[in-house]
Every structure is written in C-alpha cells, then in structure tokens.
PDB file of C-alpha atoms in Angstrom:
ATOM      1  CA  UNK H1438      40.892  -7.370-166.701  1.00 66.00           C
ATOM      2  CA  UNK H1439      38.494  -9.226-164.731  1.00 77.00           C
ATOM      3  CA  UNK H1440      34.639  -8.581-165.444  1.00 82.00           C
ATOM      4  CA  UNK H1441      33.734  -9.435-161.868  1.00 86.00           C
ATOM      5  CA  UNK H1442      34.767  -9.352-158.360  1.00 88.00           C
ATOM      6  CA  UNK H1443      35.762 -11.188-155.525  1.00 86.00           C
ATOM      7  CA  UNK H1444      33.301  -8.515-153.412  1.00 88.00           C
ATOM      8  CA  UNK H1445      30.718  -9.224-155.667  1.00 87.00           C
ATOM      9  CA  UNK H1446      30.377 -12.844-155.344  1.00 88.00           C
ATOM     10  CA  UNK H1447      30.886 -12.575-151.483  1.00 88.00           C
ATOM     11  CA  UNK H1448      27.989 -10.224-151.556  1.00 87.00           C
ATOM     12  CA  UNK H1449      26.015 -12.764-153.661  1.00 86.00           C
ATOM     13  CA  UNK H1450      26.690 -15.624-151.270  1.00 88.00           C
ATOM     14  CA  UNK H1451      25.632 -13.152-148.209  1.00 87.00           C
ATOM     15  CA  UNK H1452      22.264 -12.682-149.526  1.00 86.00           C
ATOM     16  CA  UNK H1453      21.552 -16.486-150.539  1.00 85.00           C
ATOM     17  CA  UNK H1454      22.553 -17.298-147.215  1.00 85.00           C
ATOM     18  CA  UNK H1455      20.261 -14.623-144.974  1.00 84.00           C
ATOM     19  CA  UNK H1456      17.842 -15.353-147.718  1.00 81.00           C
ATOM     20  CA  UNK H1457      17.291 -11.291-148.245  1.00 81.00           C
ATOM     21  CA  UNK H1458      18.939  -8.402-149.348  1.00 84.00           C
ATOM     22  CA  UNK H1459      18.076  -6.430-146.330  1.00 84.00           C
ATOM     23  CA  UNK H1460      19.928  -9.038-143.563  1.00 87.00           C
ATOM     24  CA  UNK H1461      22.279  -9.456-145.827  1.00 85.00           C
ATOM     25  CA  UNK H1462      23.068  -5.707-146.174  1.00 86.00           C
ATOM     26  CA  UNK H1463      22.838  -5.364-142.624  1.00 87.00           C
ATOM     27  CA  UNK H1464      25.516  -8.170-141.376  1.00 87.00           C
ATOM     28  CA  UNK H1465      27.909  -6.539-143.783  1.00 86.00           C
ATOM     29  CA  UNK H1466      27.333  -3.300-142.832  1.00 87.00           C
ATOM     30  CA  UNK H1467      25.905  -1.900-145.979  1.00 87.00           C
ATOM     31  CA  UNK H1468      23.413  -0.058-147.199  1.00 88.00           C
ATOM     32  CA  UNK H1469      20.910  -2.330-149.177  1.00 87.00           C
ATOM     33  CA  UNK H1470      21.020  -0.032-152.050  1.00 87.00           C
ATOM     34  CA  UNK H1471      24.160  -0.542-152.092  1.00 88.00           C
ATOM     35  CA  UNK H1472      24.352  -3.893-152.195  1.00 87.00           C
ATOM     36  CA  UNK H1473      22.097  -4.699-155.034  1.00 87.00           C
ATOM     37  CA  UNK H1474      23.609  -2.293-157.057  1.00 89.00           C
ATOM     38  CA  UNK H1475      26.800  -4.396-156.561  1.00 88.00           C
ATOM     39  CA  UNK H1476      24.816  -7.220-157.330  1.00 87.00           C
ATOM     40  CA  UNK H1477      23.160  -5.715-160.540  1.00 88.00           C
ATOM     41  CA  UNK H1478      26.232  -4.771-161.991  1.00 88.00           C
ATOM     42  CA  UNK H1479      27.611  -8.977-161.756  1.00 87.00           C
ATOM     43  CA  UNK H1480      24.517  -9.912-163.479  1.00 88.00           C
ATOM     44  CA  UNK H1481      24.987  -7.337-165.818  1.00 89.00           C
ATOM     45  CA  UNK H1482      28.470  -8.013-166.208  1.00 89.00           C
ATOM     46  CA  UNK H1483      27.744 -11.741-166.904  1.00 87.00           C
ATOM     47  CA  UNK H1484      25.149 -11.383-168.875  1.00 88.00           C
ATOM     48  CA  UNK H1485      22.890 -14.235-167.197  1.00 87.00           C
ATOM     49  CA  UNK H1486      20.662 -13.745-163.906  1.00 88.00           C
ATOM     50  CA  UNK H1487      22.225 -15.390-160.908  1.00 87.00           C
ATOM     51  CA  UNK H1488      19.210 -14.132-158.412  1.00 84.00           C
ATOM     52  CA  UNK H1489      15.437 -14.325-158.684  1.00 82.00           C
ATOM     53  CA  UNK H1490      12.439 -13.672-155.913  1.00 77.00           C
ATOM     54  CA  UNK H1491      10.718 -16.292-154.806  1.00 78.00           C
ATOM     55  CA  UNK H1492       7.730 -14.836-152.612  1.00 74.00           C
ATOM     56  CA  UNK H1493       9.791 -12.709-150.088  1.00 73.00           C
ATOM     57  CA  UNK H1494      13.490 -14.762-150.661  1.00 77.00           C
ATOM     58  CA  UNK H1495      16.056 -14.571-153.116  1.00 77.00           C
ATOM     59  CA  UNK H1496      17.218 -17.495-154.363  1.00 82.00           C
ATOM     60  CA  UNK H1497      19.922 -18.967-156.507  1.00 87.00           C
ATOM     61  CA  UNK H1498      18.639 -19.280-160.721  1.00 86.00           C
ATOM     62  CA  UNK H1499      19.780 -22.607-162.205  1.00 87.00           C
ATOM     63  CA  UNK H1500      23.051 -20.476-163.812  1.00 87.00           C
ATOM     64  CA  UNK H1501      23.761 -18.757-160.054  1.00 85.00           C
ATOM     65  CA  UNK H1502      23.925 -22.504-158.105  1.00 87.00           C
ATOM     66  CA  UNK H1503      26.184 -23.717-160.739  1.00 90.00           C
ATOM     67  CA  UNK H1504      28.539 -20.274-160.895  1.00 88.00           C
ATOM     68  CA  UNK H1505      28.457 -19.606-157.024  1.00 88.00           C
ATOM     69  CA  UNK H1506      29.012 -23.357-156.631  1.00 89.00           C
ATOM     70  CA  UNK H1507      32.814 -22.807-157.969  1.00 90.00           C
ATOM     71  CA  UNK H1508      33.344 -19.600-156.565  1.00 88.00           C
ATOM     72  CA  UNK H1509      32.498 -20.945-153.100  1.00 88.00           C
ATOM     73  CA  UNK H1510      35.955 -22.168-152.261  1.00 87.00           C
ATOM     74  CA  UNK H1511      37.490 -19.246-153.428  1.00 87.00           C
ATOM     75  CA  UNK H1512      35.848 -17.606-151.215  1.00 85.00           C
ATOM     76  CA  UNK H1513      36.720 -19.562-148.458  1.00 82.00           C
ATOM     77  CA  UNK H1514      40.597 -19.711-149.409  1.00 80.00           C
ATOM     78  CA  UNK H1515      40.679 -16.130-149.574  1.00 81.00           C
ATOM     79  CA  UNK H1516      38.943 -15.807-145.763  1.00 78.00           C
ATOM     80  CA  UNK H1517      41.779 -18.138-145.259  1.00 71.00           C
ATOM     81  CA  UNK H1518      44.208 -16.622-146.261  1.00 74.00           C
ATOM     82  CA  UNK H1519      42.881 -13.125-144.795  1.00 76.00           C
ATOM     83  CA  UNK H1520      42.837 -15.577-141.090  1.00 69.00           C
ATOM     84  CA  UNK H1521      46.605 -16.585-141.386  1.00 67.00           C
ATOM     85  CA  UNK H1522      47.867 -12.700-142.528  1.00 71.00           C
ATOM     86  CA  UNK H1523      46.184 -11.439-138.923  1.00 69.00           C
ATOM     87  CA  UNK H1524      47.885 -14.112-137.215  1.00 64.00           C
ATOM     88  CA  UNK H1525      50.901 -13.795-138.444  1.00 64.00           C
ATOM     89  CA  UNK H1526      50.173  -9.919-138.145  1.00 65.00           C
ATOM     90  CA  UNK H1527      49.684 -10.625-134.177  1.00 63.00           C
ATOM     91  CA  UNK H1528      53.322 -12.774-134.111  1.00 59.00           C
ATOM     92  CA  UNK H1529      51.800 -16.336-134.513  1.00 61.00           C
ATOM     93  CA  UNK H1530      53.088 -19.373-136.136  1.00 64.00           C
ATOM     94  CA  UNK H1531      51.637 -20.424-139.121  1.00 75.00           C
ATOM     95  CA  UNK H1532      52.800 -24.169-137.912  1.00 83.00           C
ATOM     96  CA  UNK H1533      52.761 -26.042-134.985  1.00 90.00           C
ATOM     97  CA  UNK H1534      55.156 -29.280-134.623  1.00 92.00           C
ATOM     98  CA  UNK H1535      53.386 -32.229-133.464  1.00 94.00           C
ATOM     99  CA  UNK H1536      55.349 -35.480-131.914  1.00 93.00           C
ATOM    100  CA  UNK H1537      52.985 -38.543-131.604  1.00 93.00           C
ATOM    101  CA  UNK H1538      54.388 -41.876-130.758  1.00 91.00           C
ATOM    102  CA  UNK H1539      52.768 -44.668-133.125  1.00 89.00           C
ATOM    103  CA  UNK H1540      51.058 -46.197-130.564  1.00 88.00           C
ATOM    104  CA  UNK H1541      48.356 -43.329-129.857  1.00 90.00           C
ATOM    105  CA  UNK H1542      44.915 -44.305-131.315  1.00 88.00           C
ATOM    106  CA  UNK H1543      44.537 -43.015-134.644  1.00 89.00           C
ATOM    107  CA  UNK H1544      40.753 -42.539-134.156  1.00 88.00           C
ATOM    108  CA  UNK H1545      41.260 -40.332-131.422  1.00 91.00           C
ATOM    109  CA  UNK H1546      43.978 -38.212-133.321  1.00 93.00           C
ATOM    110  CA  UNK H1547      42.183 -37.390-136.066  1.00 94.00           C
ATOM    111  CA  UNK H1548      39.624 -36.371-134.348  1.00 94.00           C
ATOM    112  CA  UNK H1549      41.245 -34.289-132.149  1.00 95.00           C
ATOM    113  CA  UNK H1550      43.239 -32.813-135.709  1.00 94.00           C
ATOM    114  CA  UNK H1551      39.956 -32.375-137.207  1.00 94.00           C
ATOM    115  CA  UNK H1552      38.280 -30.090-134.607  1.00 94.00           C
ATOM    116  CA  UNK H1553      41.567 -28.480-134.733  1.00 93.00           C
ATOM    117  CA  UNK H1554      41.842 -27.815-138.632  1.00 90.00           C
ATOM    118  CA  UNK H1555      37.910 -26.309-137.823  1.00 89.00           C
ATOM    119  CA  UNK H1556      39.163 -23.728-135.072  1.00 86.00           C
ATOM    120  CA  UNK H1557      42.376 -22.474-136.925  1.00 85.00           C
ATOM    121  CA  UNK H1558      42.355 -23.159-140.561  1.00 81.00           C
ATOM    122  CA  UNK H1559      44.988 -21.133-140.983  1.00 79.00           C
ATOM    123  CA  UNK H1560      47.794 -22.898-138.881  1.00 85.00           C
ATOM    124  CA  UNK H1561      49.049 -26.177-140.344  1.00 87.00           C
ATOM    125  CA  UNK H1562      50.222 -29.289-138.202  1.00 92.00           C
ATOM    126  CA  UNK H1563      53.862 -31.063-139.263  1.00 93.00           C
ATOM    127  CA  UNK H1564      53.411 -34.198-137.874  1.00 93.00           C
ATOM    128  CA  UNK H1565      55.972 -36.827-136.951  1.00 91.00           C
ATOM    129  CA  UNK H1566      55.641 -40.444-135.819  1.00 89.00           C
ATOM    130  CA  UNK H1567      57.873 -42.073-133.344  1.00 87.00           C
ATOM    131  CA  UNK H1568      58.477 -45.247-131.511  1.00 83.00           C
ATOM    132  CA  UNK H1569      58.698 -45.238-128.177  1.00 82.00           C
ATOM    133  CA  UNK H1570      62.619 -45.910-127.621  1.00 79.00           C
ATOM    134  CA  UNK H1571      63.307 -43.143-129.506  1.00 83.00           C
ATOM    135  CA  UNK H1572      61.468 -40.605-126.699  1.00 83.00           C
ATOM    136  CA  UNK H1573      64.421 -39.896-124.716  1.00 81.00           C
ATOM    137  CA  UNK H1574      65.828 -38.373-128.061  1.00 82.00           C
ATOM    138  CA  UNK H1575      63.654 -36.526-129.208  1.00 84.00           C
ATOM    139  CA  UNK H1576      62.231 -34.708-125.937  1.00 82.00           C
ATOM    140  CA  UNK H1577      65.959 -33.359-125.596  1.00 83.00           C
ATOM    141  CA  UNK H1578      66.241 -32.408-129.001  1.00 85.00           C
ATOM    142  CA  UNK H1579      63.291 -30.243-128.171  1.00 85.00           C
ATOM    143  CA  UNK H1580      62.184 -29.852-131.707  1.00 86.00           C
ATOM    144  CA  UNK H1581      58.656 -30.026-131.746  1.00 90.00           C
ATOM    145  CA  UNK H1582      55.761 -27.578-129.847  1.00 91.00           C
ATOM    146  CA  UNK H1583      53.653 -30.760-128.502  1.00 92.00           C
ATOM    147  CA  UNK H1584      54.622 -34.529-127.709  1.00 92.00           C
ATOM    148  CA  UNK H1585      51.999 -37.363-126.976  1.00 91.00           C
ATOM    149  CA  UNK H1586      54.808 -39.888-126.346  1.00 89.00           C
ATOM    150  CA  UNK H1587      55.105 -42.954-123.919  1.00 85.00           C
ATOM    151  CA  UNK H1588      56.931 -43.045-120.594  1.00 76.00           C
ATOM    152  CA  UNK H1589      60.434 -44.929-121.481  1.00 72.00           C
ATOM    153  CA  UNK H1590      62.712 -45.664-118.808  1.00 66.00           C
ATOM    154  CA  UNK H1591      62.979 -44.680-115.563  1.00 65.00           C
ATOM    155  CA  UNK H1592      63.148 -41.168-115.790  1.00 69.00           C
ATOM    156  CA  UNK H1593      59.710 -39.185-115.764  1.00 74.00           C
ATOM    157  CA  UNK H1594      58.404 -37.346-118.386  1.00 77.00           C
ATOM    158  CA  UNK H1595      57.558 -33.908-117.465  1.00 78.00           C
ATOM    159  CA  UNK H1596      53.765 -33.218-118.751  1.00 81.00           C
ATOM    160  CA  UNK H1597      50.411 -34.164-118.173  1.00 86.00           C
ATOM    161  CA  UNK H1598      49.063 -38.397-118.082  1.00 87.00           C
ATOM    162  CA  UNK H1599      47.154 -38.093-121.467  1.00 88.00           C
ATOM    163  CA  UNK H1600      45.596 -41.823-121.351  1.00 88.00           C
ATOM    164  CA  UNK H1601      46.776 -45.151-120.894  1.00 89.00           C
ATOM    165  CA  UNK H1602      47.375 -47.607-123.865  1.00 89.00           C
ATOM    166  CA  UNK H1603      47.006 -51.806-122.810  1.00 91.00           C
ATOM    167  CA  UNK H1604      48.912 -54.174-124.842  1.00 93.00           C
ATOM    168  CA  UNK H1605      47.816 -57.568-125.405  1.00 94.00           C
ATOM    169  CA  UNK H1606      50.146 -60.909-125.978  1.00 94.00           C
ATOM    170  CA  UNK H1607      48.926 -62.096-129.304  1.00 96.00           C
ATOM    171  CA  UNK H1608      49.662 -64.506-132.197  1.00 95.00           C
ATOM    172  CA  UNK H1609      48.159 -65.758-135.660  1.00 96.00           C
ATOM    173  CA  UNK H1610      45.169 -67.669-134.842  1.00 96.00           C
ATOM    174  CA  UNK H1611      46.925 -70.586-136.642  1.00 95.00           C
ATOM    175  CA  UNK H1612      50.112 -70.026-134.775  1.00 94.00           C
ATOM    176  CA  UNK H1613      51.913 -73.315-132.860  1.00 92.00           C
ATOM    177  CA  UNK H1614      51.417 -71.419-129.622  1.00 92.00           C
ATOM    178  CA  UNK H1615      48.030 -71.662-129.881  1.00 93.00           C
ATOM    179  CA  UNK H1616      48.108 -75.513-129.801  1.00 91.00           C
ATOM    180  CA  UNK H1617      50.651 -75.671-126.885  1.00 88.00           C
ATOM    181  CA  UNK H1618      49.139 -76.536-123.320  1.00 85.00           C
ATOM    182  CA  UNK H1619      48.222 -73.355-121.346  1.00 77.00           C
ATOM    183  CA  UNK H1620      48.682 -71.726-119.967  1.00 90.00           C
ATOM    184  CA  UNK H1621      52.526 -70.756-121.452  1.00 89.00           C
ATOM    185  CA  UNK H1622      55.168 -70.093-119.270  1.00 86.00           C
ATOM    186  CA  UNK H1623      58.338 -67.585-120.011  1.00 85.00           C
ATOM    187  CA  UNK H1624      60.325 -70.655-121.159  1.00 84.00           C
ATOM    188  CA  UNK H1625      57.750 -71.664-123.667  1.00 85.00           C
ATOM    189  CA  UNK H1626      57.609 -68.393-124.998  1.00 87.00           C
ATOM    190  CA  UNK H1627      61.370 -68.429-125.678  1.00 85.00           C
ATOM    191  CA  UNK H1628      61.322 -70.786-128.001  1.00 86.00           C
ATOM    192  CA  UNK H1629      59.532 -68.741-130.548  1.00 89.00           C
ATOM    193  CA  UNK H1630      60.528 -65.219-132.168  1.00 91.00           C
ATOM    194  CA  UNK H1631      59.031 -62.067-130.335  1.00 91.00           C
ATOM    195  CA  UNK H1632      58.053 -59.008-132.467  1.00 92.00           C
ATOM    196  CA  UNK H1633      59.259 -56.021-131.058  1.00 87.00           C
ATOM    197  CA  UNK H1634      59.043 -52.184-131.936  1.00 82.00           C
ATOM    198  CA  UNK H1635      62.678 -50.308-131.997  1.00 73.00           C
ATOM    199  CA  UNK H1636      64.045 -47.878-133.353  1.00 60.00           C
ATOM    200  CA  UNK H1637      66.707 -48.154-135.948  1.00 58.00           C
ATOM    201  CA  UNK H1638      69.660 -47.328-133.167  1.00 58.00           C
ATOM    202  CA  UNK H1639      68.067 -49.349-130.525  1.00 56.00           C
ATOM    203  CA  UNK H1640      68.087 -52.256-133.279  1.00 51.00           C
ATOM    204  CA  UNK H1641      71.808 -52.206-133.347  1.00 52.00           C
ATOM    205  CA  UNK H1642      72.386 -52.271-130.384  1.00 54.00           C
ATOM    206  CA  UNK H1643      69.491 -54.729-128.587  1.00 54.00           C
ATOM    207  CA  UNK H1644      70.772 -58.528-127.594  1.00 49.00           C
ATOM    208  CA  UNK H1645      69.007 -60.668-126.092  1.00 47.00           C
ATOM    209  CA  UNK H1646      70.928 -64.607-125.464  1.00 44.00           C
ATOM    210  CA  UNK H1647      67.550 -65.750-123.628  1.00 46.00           C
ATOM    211  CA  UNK H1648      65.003 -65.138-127.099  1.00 45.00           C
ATOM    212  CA  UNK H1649      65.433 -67.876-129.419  1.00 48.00           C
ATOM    213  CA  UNK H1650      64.749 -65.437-132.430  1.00 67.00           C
ATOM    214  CA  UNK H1651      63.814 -61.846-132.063  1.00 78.00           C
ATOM    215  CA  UNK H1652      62.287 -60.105-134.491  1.00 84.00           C
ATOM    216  CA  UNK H1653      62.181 -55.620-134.600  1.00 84.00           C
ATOM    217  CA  UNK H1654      60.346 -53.229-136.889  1.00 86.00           C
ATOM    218  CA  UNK H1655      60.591 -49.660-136.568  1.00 83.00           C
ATOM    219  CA  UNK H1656      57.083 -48.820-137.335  1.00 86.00           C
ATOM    220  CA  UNK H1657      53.950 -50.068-135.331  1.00 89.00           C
ATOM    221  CA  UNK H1658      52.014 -51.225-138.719  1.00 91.00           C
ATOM    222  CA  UNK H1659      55.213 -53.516-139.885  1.00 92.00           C
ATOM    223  CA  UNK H1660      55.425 -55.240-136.283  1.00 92.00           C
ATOM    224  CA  UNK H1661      51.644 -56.086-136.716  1.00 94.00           C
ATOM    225  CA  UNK H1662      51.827 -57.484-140.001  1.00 95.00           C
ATOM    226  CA  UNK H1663      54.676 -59.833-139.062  1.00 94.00           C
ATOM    227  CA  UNK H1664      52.227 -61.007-136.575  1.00 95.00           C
ATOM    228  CA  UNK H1665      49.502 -61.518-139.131  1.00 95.00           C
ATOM    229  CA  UNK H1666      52.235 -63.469-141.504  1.00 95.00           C
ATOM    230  CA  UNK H1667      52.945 -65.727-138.126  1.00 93.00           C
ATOM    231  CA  UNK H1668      57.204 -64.410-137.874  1.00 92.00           C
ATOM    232  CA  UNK H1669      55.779 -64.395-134.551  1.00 92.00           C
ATOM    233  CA  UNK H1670      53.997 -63.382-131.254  1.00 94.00           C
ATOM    234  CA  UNK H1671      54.244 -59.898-129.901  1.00 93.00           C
ATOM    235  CA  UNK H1672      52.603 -57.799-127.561  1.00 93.00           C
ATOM    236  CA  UNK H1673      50.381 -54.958-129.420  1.00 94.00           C
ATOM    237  CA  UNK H1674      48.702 -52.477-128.564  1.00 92.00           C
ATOM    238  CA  UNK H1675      44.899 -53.503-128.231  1.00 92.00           C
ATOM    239  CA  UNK H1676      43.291 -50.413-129.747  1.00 88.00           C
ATOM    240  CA  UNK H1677      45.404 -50.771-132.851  1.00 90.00           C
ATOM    241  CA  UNK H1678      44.687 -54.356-133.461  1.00 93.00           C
ATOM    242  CA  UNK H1679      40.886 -54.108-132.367  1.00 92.00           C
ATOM    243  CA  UNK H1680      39.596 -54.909-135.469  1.00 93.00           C
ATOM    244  CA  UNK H1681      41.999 -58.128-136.158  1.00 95.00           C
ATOM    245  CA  UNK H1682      40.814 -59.094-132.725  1.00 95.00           C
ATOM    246  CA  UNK H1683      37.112 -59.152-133.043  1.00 95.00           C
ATOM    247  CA  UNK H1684      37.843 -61.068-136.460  1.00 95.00           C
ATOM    248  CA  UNK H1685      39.617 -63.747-134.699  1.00 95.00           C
ATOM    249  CA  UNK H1686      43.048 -63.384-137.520  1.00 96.00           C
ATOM    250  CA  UNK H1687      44.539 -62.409-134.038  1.00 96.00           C
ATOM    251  CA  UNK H1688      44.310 -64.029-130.748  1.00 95.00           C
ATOM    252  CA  UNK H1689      45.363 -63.610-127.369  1.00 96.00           C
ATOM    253  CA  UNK H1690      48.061 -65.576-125.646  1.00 94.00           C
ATOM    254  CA  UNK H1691      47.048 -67.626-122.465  1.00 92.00           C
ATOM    255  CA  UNK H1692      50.208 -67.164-120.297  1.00 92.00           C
ATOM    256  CA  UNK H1693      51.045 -67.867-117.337  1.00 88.00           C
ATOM    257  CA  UNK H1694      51.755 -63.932-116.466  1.00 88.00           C
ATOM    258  CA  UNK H1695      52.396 -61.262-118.190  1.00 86.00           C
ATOM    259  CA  UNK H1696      49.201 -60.992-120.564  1.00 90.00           C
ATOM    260  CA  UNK H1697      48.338 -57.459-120.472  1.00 91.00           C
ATOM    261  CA  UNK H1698      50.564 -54.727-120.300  1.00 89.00           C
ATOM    262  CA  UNK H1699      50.525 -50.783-119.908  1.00 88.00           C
ATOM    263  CA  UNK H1700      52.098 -47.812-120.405  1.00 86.00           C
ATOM    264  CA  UNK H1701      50.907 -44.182-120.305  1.00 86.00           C
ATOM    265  CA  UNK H1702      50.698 -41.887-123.398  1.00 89.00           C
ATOM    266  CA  UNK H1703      52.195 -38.195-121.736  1.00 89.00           C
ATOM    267  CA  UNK H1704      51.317 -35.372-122.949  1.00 92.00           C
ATOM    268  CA  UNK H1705      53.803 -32.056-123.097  1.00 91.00           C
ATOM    269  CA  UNK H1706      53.929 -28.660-124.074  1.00 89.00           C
ATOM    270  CA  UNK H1707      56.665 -26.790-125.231  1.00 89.00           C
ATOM    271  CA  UNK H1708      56.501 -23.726-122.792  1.00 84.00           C
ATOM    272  CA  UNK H1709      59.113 -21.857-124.812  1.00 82.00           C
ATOM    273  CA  UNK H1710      57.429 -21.689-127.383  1.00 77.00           C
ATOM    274  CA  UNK H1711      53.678 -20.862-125.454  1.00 73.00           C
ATOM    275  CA  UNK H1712      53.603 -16.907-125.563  1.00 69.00           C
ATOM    276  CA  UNK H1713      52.072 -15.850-128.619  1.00 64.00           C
ATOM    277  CA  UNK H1714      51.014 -18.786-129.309  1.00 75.00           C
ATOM    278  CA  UNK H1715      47.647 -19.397-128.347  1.00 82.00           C
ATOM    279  CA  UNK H1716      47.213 -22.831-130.889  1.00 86.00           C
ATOM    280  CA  UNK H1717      49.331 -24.626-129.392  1.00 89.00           C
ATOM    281  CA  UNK H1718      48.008 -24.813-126.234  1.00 89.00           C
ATOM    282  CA  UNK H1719      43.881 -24.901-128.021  1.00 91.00           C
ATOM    283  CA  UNK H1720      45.657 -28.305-129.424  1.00 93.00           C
ATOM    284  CA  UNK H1721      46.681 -29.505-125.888  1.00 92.00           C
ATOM    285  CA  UNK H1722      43.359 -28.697-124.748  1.00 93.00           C
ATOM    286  CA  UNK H1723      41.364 -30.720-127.330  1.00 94.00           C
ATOM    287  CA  UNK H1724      43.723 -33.806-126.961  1.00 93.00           C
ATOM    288  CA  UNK H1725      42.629 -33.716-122.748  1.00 93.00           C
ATOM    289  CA  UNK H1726      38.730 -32.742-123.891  1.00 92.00           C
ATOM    290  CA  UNK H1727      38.255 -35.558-126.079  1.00 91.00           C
ATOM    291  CA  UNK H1728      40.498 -38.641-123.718  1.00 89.00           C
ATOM    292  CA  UNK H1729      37.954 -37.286-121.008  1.00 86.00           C
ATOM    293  CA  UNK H1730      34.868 -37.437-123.601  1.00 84.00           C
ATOM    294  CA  UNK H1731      35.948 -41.282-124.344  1.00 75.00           C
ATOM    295  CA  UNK H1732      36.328 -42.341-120.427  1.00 69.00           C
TER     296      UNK H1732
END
C-alpha cells in the first residue's frame, strides 16, 4: 500500500505554482483547510517537510524540489492519459496517419509536429515518407488522414497548394562538369550519370537509351549522398541541400536551360475521416499557418 497519493502531490505542485495555499485552494476548487490538511498528512506520511513559508509564499524545502522534481512527470502522464480517455470518450482517434513526401522541408515539419504534440498530447502521429512517383499509389490507396505530397503527372491532385519546393542542378564541387565550358547543353549532360529519386517499382521499370548512366535511390538522403561521393549530378531540392550549398561541397550547374526546377507540395485531407475528428484538420491548419508565417 502506497503511503502517498497521486492527489497529494498534485495538490503540492498547485500551491508551489500559485505560490499560496489560498489560490491554490481556490483554482482547484477547495477549501484551503482542506488542502493543507492533504498536504500535512504527505509530510507526515514522509516523514520530511516538503513546504516551508518564506514571508507570505510557500516554497519548495531542499527534500520537496528534489521529491516533486520526479513526481512531476507523473503528473503530467497521468493528465495525459486523463486527455486521451475524454477523447476517445467523445469518438476520437488516438492516431492520425500522416503521408509526407521526402522532399518537404524537415524544418518546417517539425515544427509544425511540435506545436502539434503541444495542442493534443494525447493523439500520436504515424508518419510515413514517400517519393514522389509513388503519389498516384498511395492517394488511391487512401490509407492515411493527411498527405503533403507533390503533383506527379498530369492528373491534379485534389487539395490545397501547400508551398512550392525549387530544385537546383548540382554536382560535387570537384566534379568534371564543373571544368567543362558553360554553359552545358542537354548533350553534355548525357554523357554523365543523373541521380534520380524512384521508387522501387518505378526503378524496374524506368529506361532511358538517351542517359549514358542513370543512377536511382529510393530515398531523398541516398540520392544526395551519391551526389556528394560524385556517382553524379542531379537535381535536388534546394532547401534540403542548403547547408552543402553555402559550404561550397555542392555547386550549381551552369546550363544552358533547365537550371531550376519546381513542383508544388499539395496538401489533402481525408474528408472521410473529418467528423469527429477535430485533429486532423488542427494539423492541416498549422501546416497552412506556418508556410504563410515563412513567406
């Protein structure tokens, strides 16, 4: 049997925090007798005072900061747990199934995820990666509550224009394109392997007679590093490669055409899944806030 309880230390942390017994009584809706009897009988319990007055305050002894200290994220697991019961009590998912193709900026996911993780601690995210031949796929499959994927095809993706990702020709600074005369035509090009991002079916299936050598990865961070390792030149998305860019490992092409390119991240909701679900569409709204915070 346990000397103390979860109540009491809650109680404990209430007071430290309003820096009183008499606000803390009153945000918990208790009688301040009441309260420090709850809070006599831990001390007592223990053995050791946790509290002591400090002109009008109440504040932590040496033994209470080290004790409350480790009970502090109990607390907080239980208020989380407490948070995901009502939700699933009111029909919510306790997951939402995220589909982000590899070229959206990590900087801006995380932050987006992070803000999220603040607002509903109590819903987790399943997150998948994907290139973007593979988008056609997995739209139909219609497996996950929210895609950020890039337009592929012809065929428009139904959703919302999230933000649009440039991607830059590049090579190893040391790279024999580099020393060619500029600025490089299509045929020039083809004498050297392009990096490419496919997916594993695509892979089997892509031929190109025109490439002398063409090089695919299925992830985003693979293709890159081929280009740092000189297998070849490939166009890559600029955000990702920022950092390589500014330290000169990585440096743009001059072609003839053809140096930049673009394609738009989209972003869509699941709509069957929407009623009830009131964090999946918070998510959506965060991803738009913070693209319109960074333009």
């Amino acid at each position: 049997m346990h000397k103390t309880t979860l109540e009491q230390w809650y109680l404990l942390d209430a007071v430290v925090k309003e820096g009183s017994f008499a606000l803390a009584a009153e945000k918990n809706n208790r009688s301040q007798s009441s309260l420090s009897y709850q809070l006599g009988l831990l001390q007592q319990r223990l053995g050791m005072t946790l509290l002591q007055q400090e002109g009008r305050r109440a504040v932590l002894s040496a033994d209470g900061h080290q004790l409350l200290a480790q009970v502090r994220p109990l607390l907080e697991g239980f208020s989380a747990l407490e948070a995901r019961a009502s939700a699933l009590q009111r029909g919510e998912r306790s997951r939402i199934d995220l589909m982000v193709d590899a070229i959206m900026p990590k900087s801006l996911l995380f932050d987006v995820l992070r803000e999220f993780q603040q607002r509903y601690p109590h819903v987790r995210i399943w997150l998948s990666e994907i290139v973007r031949s593979e988008t056609p796929d997995r739209l139909a499959e219609e497996q996950a509550d929210l895609w950020l994927v890039a337009q592929y095809g012809d065929e428009q993706i139904a959703g919302e224009s999230l933000l649009s990702v440039d991607f830059i020709a590049v090579a190893h600074r040391d790279h024999p394109l580099h020393r060619e005369p500029g600025p490089l035509s299509a045929a020039a090009l083809a004498r050297w392997p392009c990096i490419t991002i496919l997916d594993r079916q695509q892979q089997q299936s892509e031929v190109n007679g025109e490439q002398a050598e063409s090089w695919s990865f299925t992830t985003l961070p693979a293709a890159i590093e081929a280009v740092q390792h000189q297998l070849g030149y490939g166009w890559l998305p600029e955000l990702n490669i920022a950092a390589l860019l500014e330290s000169g490992e990585l440096r743009p092409l001059q072609l003839l055409q053809g140096r930049r390119r673009s394609t738009s991240l989209m972003l869509r909701i699941n709509e069957e899944r929407l009623p009830g679900n009131s964090a999946i569409s918070t998510l959506a709204a965060l991803f738009i806030e913070r693209v319109a915070q960074a333009t």
